[in-house]
XYZ file of C-alpha atoms in Angstrom:
599
model
C -74.030 47.103 48.019
C -74.004 47.040 52.370
C -72.261 43.618 52.309
C -69.965 44.744 55.191
C -67.050 41.584 54.102
C -67.037 42.464 50.270
C -67.192 46.071 50.993
C -63.855 45.634 53.270
C -62.270 42.802 50.480
C -63.091 46.268 47.989
C -61.544 48.720 50.404
C -58.472 46.104 51.455
C -57.894 44.826 47.391
C -55.627 47.998 46.094
C -53.120 47.731 49.723
C -53.069 43.699 49.107
C -53.004 43.894 45.335
C -49.686 45.905 45.969
C -48.228 43.774 48.631
C -48.624 40.530 45.555
C -47.219 42.499 43.315
C -44.004 43.567 45.477
C -43.663 40.397 47.565
C -44.840 38.046 45.559
C -43.987 38.383 42.046
C -40.715 41.133 43.328
C -41.733 44.479 41.227
C -40.566 47.242 42.105
C -42.375 49.944 43.622
C -42.591 52.136 41.247
C -44.099 49.920 38.892
C -46.217 48.366 41.855
C -47.968 51.806 43.077
C -49.015 53.122 39.858
C -51.374 50.031 39.659
C -52.082 50.199 42.717
C -53.369 53.617 42.391
C -55.205 52.213 39.023
C -57.126 49.950 41.265
C -58.225 52.385 44.211
C -59.156 54.887 41.934
C -61.500 52.587 39.864
C -62.951 50.776 43.473
C -63.379 54.338 44.188
C -65.284 54.892 40.580
C -67.356 52.241 40.962
C -68.169 51.180 44.533
C -67.801 53.961 46.784
C -69.313 56.085 43.484
C -66.941 59.090 44.451
C -67.278 61.975 42.446
C -64.458 62.097 39.692
C -63.618 66.062 40.359
C -63.002 64.409 44.564
C -60.808 62.118 43.345
C -59.047 64.458 41.686
C -58.867 66.367 44.475
C -57.702 63.782 46.906
C -54.733 62.443 44.274
C -53.323 66.648 43.752
C -53.631 66.929 47.340
C -51.315 63.595 47.652
C -48.977 64.664 44.767
C -48.398 67.698 47.282
C -47.636 65.593 50.583
C -45.574 63.610 48.642
C -43.541 66.707 47.062
C -43.222 67.666 50.796
C -42.000 64.707 51.846
C -39.395 64.388 48.876
C -38.470 67.367 49.850
C -37.038 65.617 53.239
C -35.569 62.925 51.588
C -33.824 65.353 49.365
C -32.290 67.013 52.217
C -31.392 64.090 53.956
C -29.536 62.485 51.101
C -27.558 65.225 50.358
C -26.400 66.141 53.552
C -25.045 62.627 53.550
C -23.506 63.374 50.111
C -21.714 65.973 51.079
C -20.483 64.376 54.462
C -19.423 61.546 52.323
C -18.061 63.099 49.357
C -16.522 65.986 51.417
C -14.604 63.272 53.520
C -16.361 63.624 56.944
C -17.954 60.563 57.047
C -14.133 58.661 56.848
C -13.037 60.863 60.019
C -16.093 59.486 61.626
C -15.564 56.005 60.661
C -11.597 56.027 62.186
C -12.995 57.512 65.486
C -15.141 54.394 65.484
C -12.413 52.153 64.740
C -10.279 53.186 68.069
C -12.556 52.611 70.437
C -12.606 48.572 70.183
C -11.849 45.807 68.305
C -14.564 43.597 69.466
C -17.040 43.022 66.490
C -20.205 42.721 69.070
C -18.807 46.181 70.393
C -18.327 47.547 66.675
C -22.135 46.306 65.924
C -23.443 48.298 68.817
C -21.879 51.395 68.660
C -21.717 52.027 65.135
C -24.973 50.007 64.347
C -27.815 51.068 67.067
C -26.109 54.139 68.500
C -24.963 55.533 65.223
C -27.622 53.852 63.159
C -30.137 55.578 65.353
C -28.712 58.678 64.632
C -28.395 58.289 61.511
C -32.027 57.071 61.140
C -33.355 60.050 63.572
C -31.205 62.667 60.673
C -31.939 61.120 57.222
C -34.609 58.141 57.749
C -35.812 56.568 54.369
C -33.641 53.804 54.510
C -30.115 55.838 55.220
C -28.916 54.439 58.088
C -28.631 50.649 56.576
C -27.023 52.255 53.315
C -24.476 54.418 55.887
C -24.063 51.112 58.444
C -23.240 48.527 56.187
C -20.209 50.160 53.828
C -19.290 51.393 57.458
C -19.088 47.952 59.078
C -17.716 46.251 55.470
C -14.921 48.683 55.402
C -14.194 47.693 58.948
C -13.562 44.071 58.336
C -16.794 42.492 58.968
C -18.630 40.269 56.516
C -20.584 42.299 53.274
C -23.674 40.217 54.658
C -23.437 40.519 58.368
C -22.683 44.175 56.929
C -26.364 43.979 56.120
C -27.806 42.798 58.573
C -26.649 44.588 61.642
C -27.815 48.045 59.370
C -31.481 46.720 59.099
C -32.072 44.869 62.531
C -31.699 48.348 64.269
C -33.760 49.829 61.652
C -36.405 49.095 63.949
C -36.566 51.386 67.554
C -35.564 54.740 66.036
C -37.830 54.292 63.020
C -40.542 56.146 64.190
C -38.980 59.462 64.605
C -36.727 58.881 61.612
C -36.278 62.114 59.713
C -36.941 64.233 62.276
C -40.556 62.465 62.705
C -41.409 62.554 59.251
C -43.595 59.214 60.345
C -45.415 60.225 63.528
C -45.220 64.428 61.765
C -46.317 63.241 58.381
C -47.584 59.906 57.593
C -49.957 59.693 61.222
C -50.678 63.647 61.019
C -51.917 63.549 56.972
C -53.146 59.629 58.271
C -55.881 60.713 60.478
C -55.763 64.157 59.104
C -59.907 65.372 57.234
C -61.193 62.735 59.287
C -64.449 63.943 61.536
C -64.099 61.891 63.879
C -60.883 62.283 64.355
C -61.322 65.884 65.172
C -64.608 64.555 67.048
C -61.827 62.975 69.959
C -59.398 65.962 69.547
C -61.942 68.304 70.649
C -63.329 65.781 73.446
C -59.408 65.630 74.577
C -59.269 69.367 74.362
C -56.260 69.181 72.462
C -55.207 70.607 68.706
C -54.240 68.018 66.139
C -50.515 69.143 66.628
C -50.543 68.282 70.446
C -52.484 65.344 69.611
C -50.269 63.559 67.661
C -47.539 64.647 70.093
C -49.245 62.689 72.631
C -49.113 59.657 70.168
C -45.745 59.939 69.782
C -44.470 60.206 73.607
C -47.292 56.343 73.100
C -44.662 55.163 70.346
C -41.441 56.249 72.173
C -42.560 54.515 75.602
C -43.365 51.028 73.487
C -40.346 51.434 71.511
C -38.422 51.553 74.339
C -39.804 48.709 76.134
C -39.549 46.704 73.071
C -36.532 47.722 71.885
C -34.646 46.973 75.302
C -33.564 43.404 73.905
C -32.337 44.771 70.078
C -28.841 45.546 70.902
C -28.727 41.763 72.457
C -31.065 39.823 69.734
C -28.269 41.690 67.141
C -25.121 40.686 68.913
C -26.744 37.155 69.066
C -27.771 36.726 65.608
C -24.338 38.302 64.526
C -22.154 35.628 66.538
C -24.910 32.662 66.120
C -24.842 33.288 61.994
C -20.926 34.699 61.498
C -19.041 33.487 64.368
C -16.132 30.917 63.986
C -18.264 28.434 66.102
C -21.584 30.133 65.170
C -22.522 30.104 68.569
C -25.244 32.305 69.684
C -23.623 31.954 73.317
C -21.004 34.451 72.402
C -23.663 37.334 71.961
C -25.494 36.794 75.036
C -22.295 36.820 76.905
C -22.476 40.677 76.440
C -25.489 40.978 77.968
C -24.245 44.094 80.434
C -23.165 46.278 77.336
C -26.010 45.428 75.006
C -28.702 46.007 77.699
C -26.588 49.648 79.038
C -26.202 50.358 75.199
C -29.781 50.051 74.823
C -31.144 51.804 77.812
C -28.095 54.682 76.845
C -29.867 55.311 73.423
C -33.499 54.919 75.284
C -33.990 56.908 78.114
C -32.802 60.209 77.007
C -35.303 58.553 73.479
C -38.319 58.592 75.250
C -37.641 61.802 77.900
C -37.402 63.953 74.570
C -40.258 62.192 72.989
C -42.278 63.515 76.271
C -40.671 67.187 75.872
C -39.442 68.039 73.189
C -42.133 66.367 70.609
C -41.583 63.691 67.457
C -38.921 65.929 65.943
C -35.896 64.536 67.942
C -36.323 61.597 69.984
C -33.976 59.148 67.557
C -32.058 61.896 66.686
C -31.292 63.201 70.180
C -31.521 59.522 71.862
C -29.044 58.010 69.219
C -26.421 61.245 69.333
C -26.714 61.296 73.174
C -26.141 57.176 73.657
C -23.360 57.074 71.093
C -21.215 59.983 73.273
C -21.681 58.062 76.922
C -21.131 54.385 75.116
C -18.250 56.252 73.319
C -16.725 57.649 76.295
C -17.842 55.043 78.957
C -16.155 52.234 76.122
C -12.838 54.006 75.774
C -12.555 54.134 79.249
C -13.632 50.111 79.352
C -16.773 50.252 81.160
C -18.503 47.444 80.536
C -16.062 45.659 77.747
C -15.659 41.548 77.116
C -12.623 40.321 78.494
C -12.359 37.968 75.602
C -12.403 39.912 71.746
C -14.879 38.676 69.338
C -13.742 38.288 65.591
C -15.174 36.374 62.625
C -11.870 34.019 62.333
C -9.881 33.767 58.910
C -11.202 35.283 55.884
C -10.368 31.791 53.900
C -13.019 30.186 56.409
C -16.108 32.518 55.857
C -19.072 31.528 53.153
C -19.156 32.189 49.606
C -22.582 33.988 50.426
C -21.211 35.692 52.974
C -19.560 38.362 50.263
C -20.643 40.698 47.721
C -18.380 41.891 44.956
C -17.033 44.560 46.812
C -14.150 42.942 49.690
C -13.616 44.948 52.549
C -10.361 45.921 51.203
C -11.590 47.815 48.711
C -13.917 50.066 50.753
C -12.768 53.289 51.355
C -9.874 54.125 53.163
C -10.590 55.279 56.783
C -7.555 57.044 57.127
C -7.883 61.137 57.109
C -6.887 64.184 58.272
C -10.415 66.482 59.049
C -10.575 66.548 62.955
C -13.422 64.435 64.667
C -14.797 68.021 65.333
C -15.020 69.167 61.943
C -16.496 66.042 60.781
C -19.471 65.979 62.993
C -20.304 69.835 62.586
C -22.707 69.880 59.893
C -24.941 67.456 62.119
C -24.563 69.109 65.076
C -25.157 72.470 63.274
C -28.404 70.522 61.994
C -29.331 69.631 65.702
C -29.281 73.132 66.985
C -31.231 74.518 64.008
C -33.846 71.658 64.432
C -33.896 72.347 68.175
C -34.062 76.152 68.142
C -36.876 76.419 65.041
C -38.771 74.299 67.223
C -38.584 75.788 71.026
C -37.949 79.549 70.360
C -41.372 80.759 69.740
C -41.137 83.613 67.825
C -38.788 81.967 65.664
C -40.904 79.023 65.214
C -43.872 81.083 64.709
C -42.312 83.365 61.655
C -41.048 80.293 59.576
C -44.610 78.105 60.307
C -46.271 81.411 58.901
C -44.702 81.335 56.112
C -46.978 78.770 54.199
C -48.063 78.247 50.547
C -51.883 77.229 50.944
C -53.836 74.705 48.544
C -57.505 75.782 49.897
C -60.932 74.087 48.535
C -58.944 72.049 46.206
C -61.326 71.668 42.448
C -63.758 73.214 45.132
C -64.135 70.815 47.298
C -63.040 71.153 51.049
C -59.938 69.276 50.390
C -57.565 71.649 52.277
C -53.595 71.363 53.040
C -50.632 73.831 53.454
C -47.030 73.491 52.615
C -44.181 75.359 55.264
C -41.259 75.109 53.194
C -38.784 76.874 55.720
C -40.163 75.173 58.521
C -39.334 71.636 56.994
C -36.409 69.860 58.032
C -35.326 70.043 54.383
C -34.665 73.614 54.642
C -32.431 73.066 57.642
C -30.818 70.097 56.747
C -29.853 71.987 53.285
C -28.477 74.614 55.290
C -26.186 72.143 57.543
C -25.124 70.594 53.893
C -24.249 74.275 52.473
C -21.847 74.633 56.108
C -20.634 71.728 55.242
C -19.282 72.655 52.209
C -17.581 75.957 53.756
C -16.099 74.356 56.436
C -14.926 71.123 54.676
C -14.043 73.621 51.928
C -15.444 71.337 49.186
C -14.732 71.887 45.689
C -16.851 72.984 42.506
C -16.915 69.909 41.352
C -17.484 67.679 44.833
C -20.368 70.355 45.343
C -22.044 69.539 41.960
C -21.106 65.879 43.093
C -23.244 65.903 46.145
C -26.312 67.250 43.979
C -25.457 64.645 41.402
C -25.758 61.920 43.629
C -28.737 62.949 45.902
C -30.639 64.057 42.512
C -30.703 60.486 41.036
C -31.505 58.745 44.574
C -34.121 61.318 45.125
C -35.032 59.596 41.320
C -35.223 56.466 42.329
C -38.100 57.258 45.396
C -39.640 59.720 43.621
C -42.366 57.651 41.659
C -43.194 55.360 44.162
C -44.463 58.058 46.605
C -46.025 59.961 43.991
C -48.557 57.755 43.016
C -48.496 55.876 46.849
C -49.286 59.220 48.687
C -52.485 60.082 46.104
C -53.445 56.163 46.524
C -53.771 56.964 49.986
C -55.458 60.087 50.008
C -58.267 58.454 47.997
C -58.408 56.150 50.246
C -58.924 58.637 53.143
C -61.035 61.011 51.284
C -63.779 58.135 50.089
C -66.150 59.192 52.310
C -70.009 60.177 52.345
C -68.529 64.101 51.871
C -67.174 62.698 48.245
C -69.286 60.114 47.275
C -72.894 59.391 45.793
C -73.236 55.986 47.887
C -73.203 57.164 51.878
C -70.769 54.774 52.573
C -67.843 55.140 55.463
C -64.648 56.188 53.788
C -62.528 52.726 52.714
C -60.036 52.898 55.874
C -63.588 53.347 57.966
C -65.132 50.321 56.258
C -61.619 48.090 56.630
C -61.771 48.866 60.225
C -65.318 47.831 60.891
C -65.189 44.482 58.862
C -61.271 44.020 61.265
C -63.399 44.872 64.576
C -66.095 42.431 63.633
C -63.641 40.041 63.334
C -61.199 40.442 65.925
C -62.874 42.782 68.872
C -61.317 43.772 71.747
C -57.926 41.466 70.716
C -57.326 44.025 68.071
C -54.599 45.866 69.753
C -52.115 42.478 69.983
C -52.890 42.128 66.388
C -52.456 45.871 65.128
C -48.663 45.896 65.173
C -48.442 43.103 61.861
C -50.728 45.657 59.791
C -47.993 48.240 60.373
C -45.408 45.825 59.433
C -47.633 45.039 56.393
C -47.749 48.413 55.196
C -43.800 48.605 56.032
C -43.429 45.713 54.282
C -45.067 46.697 50.919
C -44.466 50.447 51.155
C -40.682 50.318 52.714
C -41.486 52.974 54.699
C -42.927 53.585 58.122
C -44.236 56.808 56.712
C -46.328 56.005 54.006
C -47.583 52.769 56.564
C -48.500 54.963 58.909
C -50.083 57.295 55.884
C -52.164 54.229 54.186
C -53.064 52.479 58.126
C -53.560 55.399 60.322
C -57.461 55.902 59.494
C -57.783 52.462 60.052
C -56.284 51.725 63.078
C -58.034 54.732 64.812
C -61.405 53.730 63.404
C -61.000 50.137 64.968
C -60.322 51.075 68.561
C -62.659 53.711 68.108
C -64.767 50.872 66.891
C -64.002 48.123 69.755
C -64.339 51.206 72.269
C -60.597 51.475 73.089
C -58.717 54.483 73.103
C -57.965 54.813 69.496
C -54.790 56.902 69.686
C -52.810 53.891 71.360
C -54.396 51.827 68.289
C -52.687 53.960 66.024
C -49.465 54.201 67.668
C -49.094 50.070 68.189
C -49.589 50.891 64.591
C -46.858 53.324 64.592
C -44.282 50.845 66.212
C -45.703 47.600 64.310
C -44.539 50.000 61.035
C -40.899 50.690 62.440
C -41.118 46.770 63.258
C -41.539 46.114 59.737
C -38.624 48.368 58.057
C -36.083 45.109 58.573
C -37.972 43.491 56.079
C -38.908 46.021 54.052
C -37.586 44.753 50.026
C -36.756 48.547 49.435
C -34.276 48.585 52.411
C -32.560 45.449 51.568
C -32.220 46.159 48.350
C -30.814 49.527 48.874
C -28.330 48.271 51.526
C -27.193 45.047 49.467
C -26.287 47.782 47.100
C -23.900 49.579 49.168
C -21.962 46.095 49.721
C -22.213 44.371 46.427
C -24.986 41.876 47.544
C -27.493 41.945 45.637
C -29.378 38.896 45.054
C -28.989 37.243 48.427
C -31.805 39.100 49.500
C -33.677 35.465 50.793
C -30.636 34.815 53.490
C -30.973 37.733 54.646
C -34.450 37.994 54.818
C -34.942 34.734 56.590
C -32.827 36.570 59.003
C -34.299 39.861 59.244
C -37.803 38.112 59.628
C -36.888 37.088 63.317
C -36.593 40.494 64.674
C -39.682 41.646 62.935
C -41.532 39.232 64.569
C -40.646 39.404 67.876
C -41.364 43.121 67.712
C -44.905 43.098 66.603
C -45.649 40.161 68.862
C -44.245 41.973 71.717
C -45.811 45.325 70.933
C -48.685 43.691 70.578
C -49.142 42.436 74.177
C -47.145 45.666 75.115
C -49.904 48.234 73.664
C -52.912 45.332 75.011
C -51.466 45.515 78.726
C -51.630 49.355 78.379
C -55.415 49.526 77.218
C -56.576 46.472 79.555
C -54.086 46.154 82.445
C -52.541 42.213 83.318
C -55.830 40.204 83.870
C -57.534 37.420 81.739
C -56.900 38.683 77.992
C -54.873 38.143 75.054
C -52.131 40.527 75.901
C -50.870 39.083 79.091
C -51.399 35.269 77.609
C -48.977 36.652 74.374
C -46.796 38.459 76.881
C -46.432 35.444 79.439
C -45.874 33.099 76.002
C -43.060 35.591 74.961
C -41.396 35.976 78.306
C -41.018 32.009 78.446
C -39.881 31.438 74.805
C -37.212 33.703 75.165
C -36.403 31.957 78.516
C -36.012 28.953 76.680
C -34.271 30.134 74.193
C -31.869 31.942 75.741
C -30.990 28.576 77.323
C -31.048 26.792 74.271
C -28.091 29.615 72.586
C -25.960 29.174 75.609
C -25.727 25.117 75.007
C -25.690 25.466 71.488
C -22.797 23.810 69.822
C -23.952 22.985 66.149
C -22.557 24.544 63.328
C -23.956 23.136 60.044
C -27.566 23.289 61.255
C -27.450 26.793 62.403
C -26.092 27.760 58.617
C -28.999 25.795 57.052
C -31.427 28.005 59.030
C -29.804 30.907 58.851
C -29.059 31.024 54.884
C -25.416 31.444 56.009
C -23.654 27.993 54.783
C -21.188 27.443 52.099
C -24.125 25.388 49.980
């Protein structure tokens, strides 16, 4: 079989089937991913003529990578449950409540800044699951609280869980590809240096595209949930929104340049949070009027779930702010120390569990258990046990809660990552057909159709992966090699196309069904996913269009090319949209558009 179109469709089939099962039939990922894995094995055996031993080796490699990923997830969940059960999160929440009564300010500080910090520390949908109940406790409608938590899961996501989408997703997505090794050799870099370079490009793109996210957030908040449903109430705080955006993104890009992919969201969110909370307490750029949602009796029934704001956790606490924040501070110090102190880094990375030439193939990987962010997060959680004087029952509860949450993620990842590794390892080294690997074949088909316009399209593929898998990391694992190969095929720097993939994967998180369901569950809003999706898809569309235009300009510059035209169209659309928002007064029409009326 040598028909490129047919081969491309067969290579796409496992991913497409997973997407249809998840989005079309609303299957849980724990059921859809095993079906996708079985299908990729069948395609590998029957079409690519892969050796069965090669499939087993690639699958075992995937299980090992999935295990390292679950290790990080567990560490993040354990630290979060420690702060929640120990009472630190209540103290953190009370500190936020004292800054401003304006809901727009609260949404930006808690959602954008604190949410970015939580994303940097934990990732995997955690920010929405933390931000939503926090805002509910402060008096936000449940749907508004979830929407805020989902929208901010865009700019910081590429560096969530201390850089996992880049360090695990991109690294393992590209690893083992001879073309990647050749490109790295030409540039005179190592693989970690190459991935770090991609991470800096990802941060730069995010900083440009994400500058409007806080403003979009408050416009949607006032437009869909304000007493007058007016977008212009959100636009009224544009100086504060842009300032808060820059307070996060400037250190975010700087950290990506000098410290690598682990820390941009973690430190960008933390620095921005401290700066904006301090200046806000002094009245800097604070709005003259105070925005609120209006009387509870005027709220739509569809805005609320089964948990009333008054039933949320009491924000009063006797724990000091310093004590509450100390486990996160320790984690940040440990992360920086293990990454920048050379002897310590060398010692920790030297402790490895190698898996060489799995089942006699050339597939090799290794695990570094003490260099993993998971180990440091577990240490921070243990510190939290001690400093917060948690009882044995409380400690046992943190382990139980974390383990239960981890179990929900495990099945999907234990099939998703092997699926990806079979895709990637299906090349001529392990097949009898002589065909290129499935991602490379798919890339050749995409390049044949799109030509040099591909960089504009690339972020949408990343968003598709995040929507399907509920994870930027898995999206990068799935599509990084495909994007690299497509970039090489059309003659542009492939690392910039991979950067577009990573940015798009982050931009797709607001519509990831896994994230929507997880965040909705924390405020008793299950069953309203459609209402939320109709809102958050607007953010994803903006993010992918803007990112595609920016990446295209990075590659081709301003001129007669698709990126320039798309950017011009986007800017014109934003100007007209802003003018329309300033004039808009209609309440009922907006409720119908947003799915937030009383119907």
